[in-house]
Amino acid sequence: MNFSQKLGLSILVLITITYVYFSFFAEAGFHFNSPISKSFSNNLEELPEIIEENNSNDIESNKKSETKTVKIYVADSKGNLRSVNRECDINIEKSCFEYAIKELIKAPTKWEKSKGLSSEIPQGTKILSIREGEGSIMIDLSSTFEGGGGTESTYTRVKQLIKTAKANTKQPVYLYINGHQADVIGGEGIMLKQPLNERSLDD
């Protein structure tokens, strides 16, 4: 028997021994204790926790939003004020009153414009702050709110603000312009009684 035949026979014997070991001894409970097998076992033990965490996140992300309907006031084609609704997500917005004022400043939407609705609140008006206390609310707007448009336009925009505020809170609401209480508003010097109510613009 030459060397190559002996080598081939040795390999065949080794394969046979390996086969017998894995076929019989491994099933009997003999296992390799290698670092690789330990690592794989540890990963299997951690897997249920990972799946549970992902399921929890899925449930949280699928949580239904809670909404509250707020009203804002815009003008129709005849100049009359009418309310339109907005949906405030109470899980996102810190205050639905503040959300209503923000929507008033932005109004109307494209769809509302197509229906002939408009707003007398000047573009570029900014909300500087809205402070909601236990006994009152303060709305502080930029000076753009009282500029331009004439007396009729100023009356309309203030009425929009008053009606929107009163539709969304029972607390007294005060209007400030650039940090100062607006007892007089507009270039025409319109007197404004505070807190805001339906008679704030009465002479």
GROMACS .gro file of N, CA, C and O in nm, residues 113-163:
model
  204
  113LYS      N    1  -6.112   7.946   0.118
  113LYS     CA    2  -6.103   8.057   0.023
  113LYS      C    3  -6.189   8.030  -0.100
  113LYS      O    4  -6.254   8.121  -0.153
  114SER      N    5  -6.189   7.904  -0.143
  114SER     CA    6  -6.268   7.869  -0.262
  114SER      C    7  -6.418   7.882  -0.236
  114SER      O    8  -6.498   7.893  -0.330
  115LYS      N    9  -6.455   7.882  -0.110
  115LYS     CA   10  -6.596   7.899  -0.073
  115LYS      C   11  -6.629   8.044  -0.039
  115LYS      O   12  -6.739   8.073   0.010
  116GLY      N   13  -6.536   8.134  -0.065
  116GLY     CA   14  -6.562   8.276  -0.046
  116GLY      C   15  -6.533   8.327   0.093
  116GLY      O   16  -6.570   8.440   0.127
  117LEU      N   17  -6.466   8.247   0.175
  117LEU     CA   18  -6.432   8.291   0.311
  117LEU      C   19  -6.298   8.363   0.313
  117LEU      O   20  -6.209   8.333   0.233
  118SER      N   21  -6.286   8.460   0.403
  118SER     CA   22  -6.163   8.540   0.410
  118SER      C   23  -6.136   8.581   0.554
  118SER      O   24  -6.217   8.555   0.644
  119SER      N   25  -6.023   8.647   0.573
  119SER     CA   26  -5.988   8.696   0.707
  119SER      C   27  -5.932   8.837   0.694
  119SER      O   28  -5.860   8.868   0.599
  120GLU      N   29  -5.965   8.922   0.791
  120GLU     CA   30  -5.912   9.058   0.793
  120GLU      C   31  -5.783   9.069   0.875
  120GLU      O   32  -5.726   9.177   0.885
  121ILE      N   33  -5.739   8.960   0.931
  121ILE     CA   34  -5.613   8.962   1.007
  121ILE      C   35  -5.497   8.972   0.908
  121ILE      O   36  -5.483   8.886   0.820
  122PRO      N   37  -5.415   9.075   0.919
  122PRO     CA   38  -5.310   9.097   0.820
  122PRO      C   39  -5.208   8.983   0.815
  122PRO      O   40  -5.172   8.926   0.920
  123GLN      N   41  -5.164   8.950   0.694
  123GLN     CA   42  -5.057   8.852   0.681
  123GLN      C   43  -4.931   8.905   0.748
  123GLN      O   44  -4.901   9.024   0.740
  124GLY      N   45  -4.859   8.818   0.811
  124GLY     CA   46  -4.738   8.859   0.881
  124GLY      C   47  -4.760   8.884   1.028
  124GLY      O   48  -4.665   8.907   1.104
  125THR      N   49  -4.887   8.878   1.072
  125THR     CA   50  -4.915   8.890   1.215
  125THR      C   51  -4.854   8.771   1.288
  125THR      O   52  -4.873   8.656   1.247
  126LYS      N   53  -4.782   8.799   1.395
  126LYS     CA   54  -4.717   8.692   1.472
  126LYS      C   55  -4.774   8.685   1.613
  126LYS      O   56  -4.809   8.787   1.672
  127ILE      N   57  -4.781   8.564   1.664
  127ILE     CA   58  -4.817   8.544   1.805
  127ILE      C   59  -4.688   8.550   1.886
  127ILE      O   60  -4.602   8.464   1.874
  128LEU      N   61  -4.674   8.654   1.967
  128LEU     CA   62  -4.553   8.668   2.049
  128LEU      C   63  -4.559   8.577   2.171
  128LEU      O   64  -4.456   8.520   2.211
  129SER      N   65  -4.677   8.563   2.227
  129SER     CA   66  -4.694   8.470   2.339
  129SER      C   67  -4.842   8.455   2.369
  129SER      O   68  -4.924   8.542   2.337
  130ILE      N   69  -4.875   8.342   2.430
  130ILE     CA   70  -5.009   8.320   2.485
  130ILE      C   71  -4.988   8.262   2.624
  130ILE      O   72  -4.930   8.154   2.639
  131ARG      N   73  -5.032   8.335   2.725
  131ARG     CA   74  -5.012   8.292   2.863
  131ARG      C   75  -5.147   8.259   2.925
  131ARG      O   76  -5.233   8.345   2.936
  132GLU      N   77  -5.161   8.135   2.962
  132GLU     CA   78  -5.285   8.088   3.022
  132GLU      C   79  -5.265   8.068   3.172
  132GLU      O   80  -5.197   7.974   3.215
  133GLY      N   81  -5.321   8.159   3.251
  133GLY     CA   82  -5.313   8.148   3.396
  133GLY      C   83  -5.437   8.082   3.452
  133GLY      O   84  -5.525   8.037   3.378
  134GLU      N   85  -5.446   8.078   3.584
  134GLU     CA   86  -5.561   8.016   3.647
  134GLU      C   87  -5.686   8.102   3.634
  134GLU      O   88  -5.798   8.049   3.631
  135GLY      N   89  -5.668   8.234   3.624
  135GLY     CA   90  -5.785   8.321   3.621
  135GLY      C   91  -5.803   8.402   3.494
  135GLY      O   92  -5.905   8.468   3.477
  136SER      N   93  -5.705   8.398   3.403
  136SER     CA   94  -5.716   8.477   3.280
  136SER      C   95  -5.617   8.426   3.176
  136SER      O   96  -5.527   8.348   3.206
  137ILE      N   97  -5.635   8.475   3.053
  137ILE     CA   98  -5.547   8.440   2.942
  137ILE      C   99  -5.500   8.568   2.875
  137ILE      O  100  -5.580   8.661   2.853
  138MET      N  101  -5.372   8.575   2.842
  138MET     CA  102  -5.316   8.692   2.774
  138MET      C  103  -5.265   8.651   2.637
  138MET      O  104  -5.186   8.558   2.624
  139ILE      N  105  -5.315   8.720   2.534
  139ILE     CA  106  -5.267   8.699   2.397
  139ILE      C  107  -5.184   8.819   2.357
  139ILE      O  108  -5.233   8.932   2.356
  140ASP      N  109  -5.059   8.797   2.324
  140ASP     CA  110  -4.969   8.906   2.283
  140ASP      C  111  -4.936   8.890   2.135
  140ASP      O  112  -4.873   8.792   2.095
  141LEU      N  113  -4.982   8.986   2.053
  141LEU     CA  114  -4.960   8.981   1.909
  141LEU      C  115  -4.863   9.089   1.866
  141LEU      O  116  -4.845   9.190   1.935
  142SER      N  117  -4.804   9.069   1.748
  142SER     CA  118  -4.715   9.171   1.693
  142SER      C  119  -4.797   9.291   1.644
  142SER      O  120  -4.918   9.281   1.621
  143SER      N  121  -4.731   9.404   1.624
  143SER     CA  122  -4.800   9.527   1.584
  143SER      C  123  -4.862   9.517   1.445
  143SER      O  124  -4.949   9.599   1.410
  144THR      N  125  -4.823   9.417   1.367
  144THR     CA  126  -4.882   9.398   1.235
  144THR      C  127  -5.033   9.379   1.245
  144THR      O  128  -5.108   9.416   1.154
  145PHE      N  129  -5.078   9.324   1.356
  145PHE     CA  130  -5.221   9.296   1.373
  145PHE      C  131  -5.306   9.422   1.363
  145PHE      O  132  -5.419   9.417   1.311
  146GLU      N  133  -5.256   9.536   1.410
  146GLU     CA  134  -5.338   9.658   1.410
  146GLU      C  135  -5.306   9.752   1.295
  146GLU      O  136  -5.360   9.863   1.288
  147GLY      N  137  -5.222   9.710   1.202
  147GLY     CA  138  -5.181   9.799   1.093
  147GLY      C  139  -5.258   9.778   0.965
  147GLY      O  140  -5.284   9.665   0.923
  148GLY      N  141  -5.295   9.886   0.899
  148GLY     CA  142  -5.353   9.882   0.765
  148GLY      C  143  -5.496   9.834   0.760
  148GLY      O  144  -5.551   9.778   0.854
  149GLY      N  145  -5.558   9.860   0.644
  149GLY     CA  146  -5.693   9.808   0.619
  149GLY      C  147  -5.807   9.901   0.653
  149GLY      O  148  -5.921   9.878   0.614
  150GLY      N  149  -5.784  10.006   0.730
  150GLY     CA  150  -5.891  10.099   0.763
  150GLY      C  151  -5.972  10.056   0.883
  150GLY      O  152  -5.954   9.948   0.940
  151THR      N  153  -6.065  10.143   0.921
  151THR     CA  154  -6.144  10.122   1.043
  151THR      C  155  -6.229   9.996   1.036
  151THR      O  156  -6.233   9.916   1.132
  152GLU      N  157  -6.300   9.974   0.925
  152GLU     CA  158  -6.389   9.858   0.913
  152GLU      C  159  -6.310   9.728   0.924
  152GLU      O  160  -6.352   9.633   0.990
  153SER      N  161  -6.195   9.724   0.858
  153SER     CA  162  -6.111   9.604   0.862
  153SER      C  163  -6.061   9.578   1.004
  153SER      O  164  -6.058   9.463   1.051
  154THR      N  165  -6.024   9.686   1.076
  154THR     CA  166  -5.976   9.670   1.212
  154THR      C  167  -6.085   9.617   1.303
  154THR      O  168  -6.062   9.526   1.384
  155TYR      N  169  -6.206   9.670   1.290
  155TYR     CA  170  -6.319   9.620   1.367
  155TYR      C  171  -6.341   9.470   1.342
  155TYR      O  172  -6.362   9.392   1.435
  156THR      N  173  -6.337   9.432   1.213
  156THR     CA  174  -6.364   9.293   1.177
  156THR      C  175  -6.260   9.199   1.236
  156THR      O  176  -6.292   9.094   1.292
  157ARG      N  177  -6.132   9.236   1.226
  157ARG     CA  178  -6.026   9.145   1.276
  157ARG      C  179  -6.032   9.131   1.427
  157ARG      O  180  -6.006   9.023   1.480
  158VAL      N  181  -6.066   9.241   1.496
  158VAL     CA  182  -6.078   9.232   1.642
  158VAL      C  183  -6.198   9.144   1.679
  158VAL      O  184  -6.190   9.062   1.772
  159LYS      N  185  -6.307   9.158   1.605
  159LYS     CA  186  -6.424   9.073   1.630
  159LYS      C  187  -6.391   8.926   1.603
  159LYS      O  188  -6.438   8.837   1.675
  160GLN      N  189  -6.313   8.898   1.499
  160GLN     CA  190  -6.269   8.761   1.472
  160GLN      C  191  -6.195   8.704   1.593
  160GLN      O  192  -6.218   8.589   1.634
  161LEU      N  193  -6.106   8.784   1.647
  161LEU     CA  194  -6.028   8.741   1.761
  161LEU      C  195  -6.116   8.721   1.885
  161LEU      O  196  -6.103   8.620   1.956
  162ILE      N  197  -6.207   8.816   1.909
  162ILE     CA  198  -6.295   8.807   2.026
  162ILE      C  199  -6.382   8.682   2.020
  162ILE      O  200  -6.391   8.604   2.115
  163LYS      N  201  -6.446   8.661   1.905
  163LYS     CA  202  -6.536   8.546   1.890
  163LYS      C  203  -6.460   8.413   1.901
  163LYS      O  204  -6.508   8.317   1.962
   0.00000   0.00000   0.00000
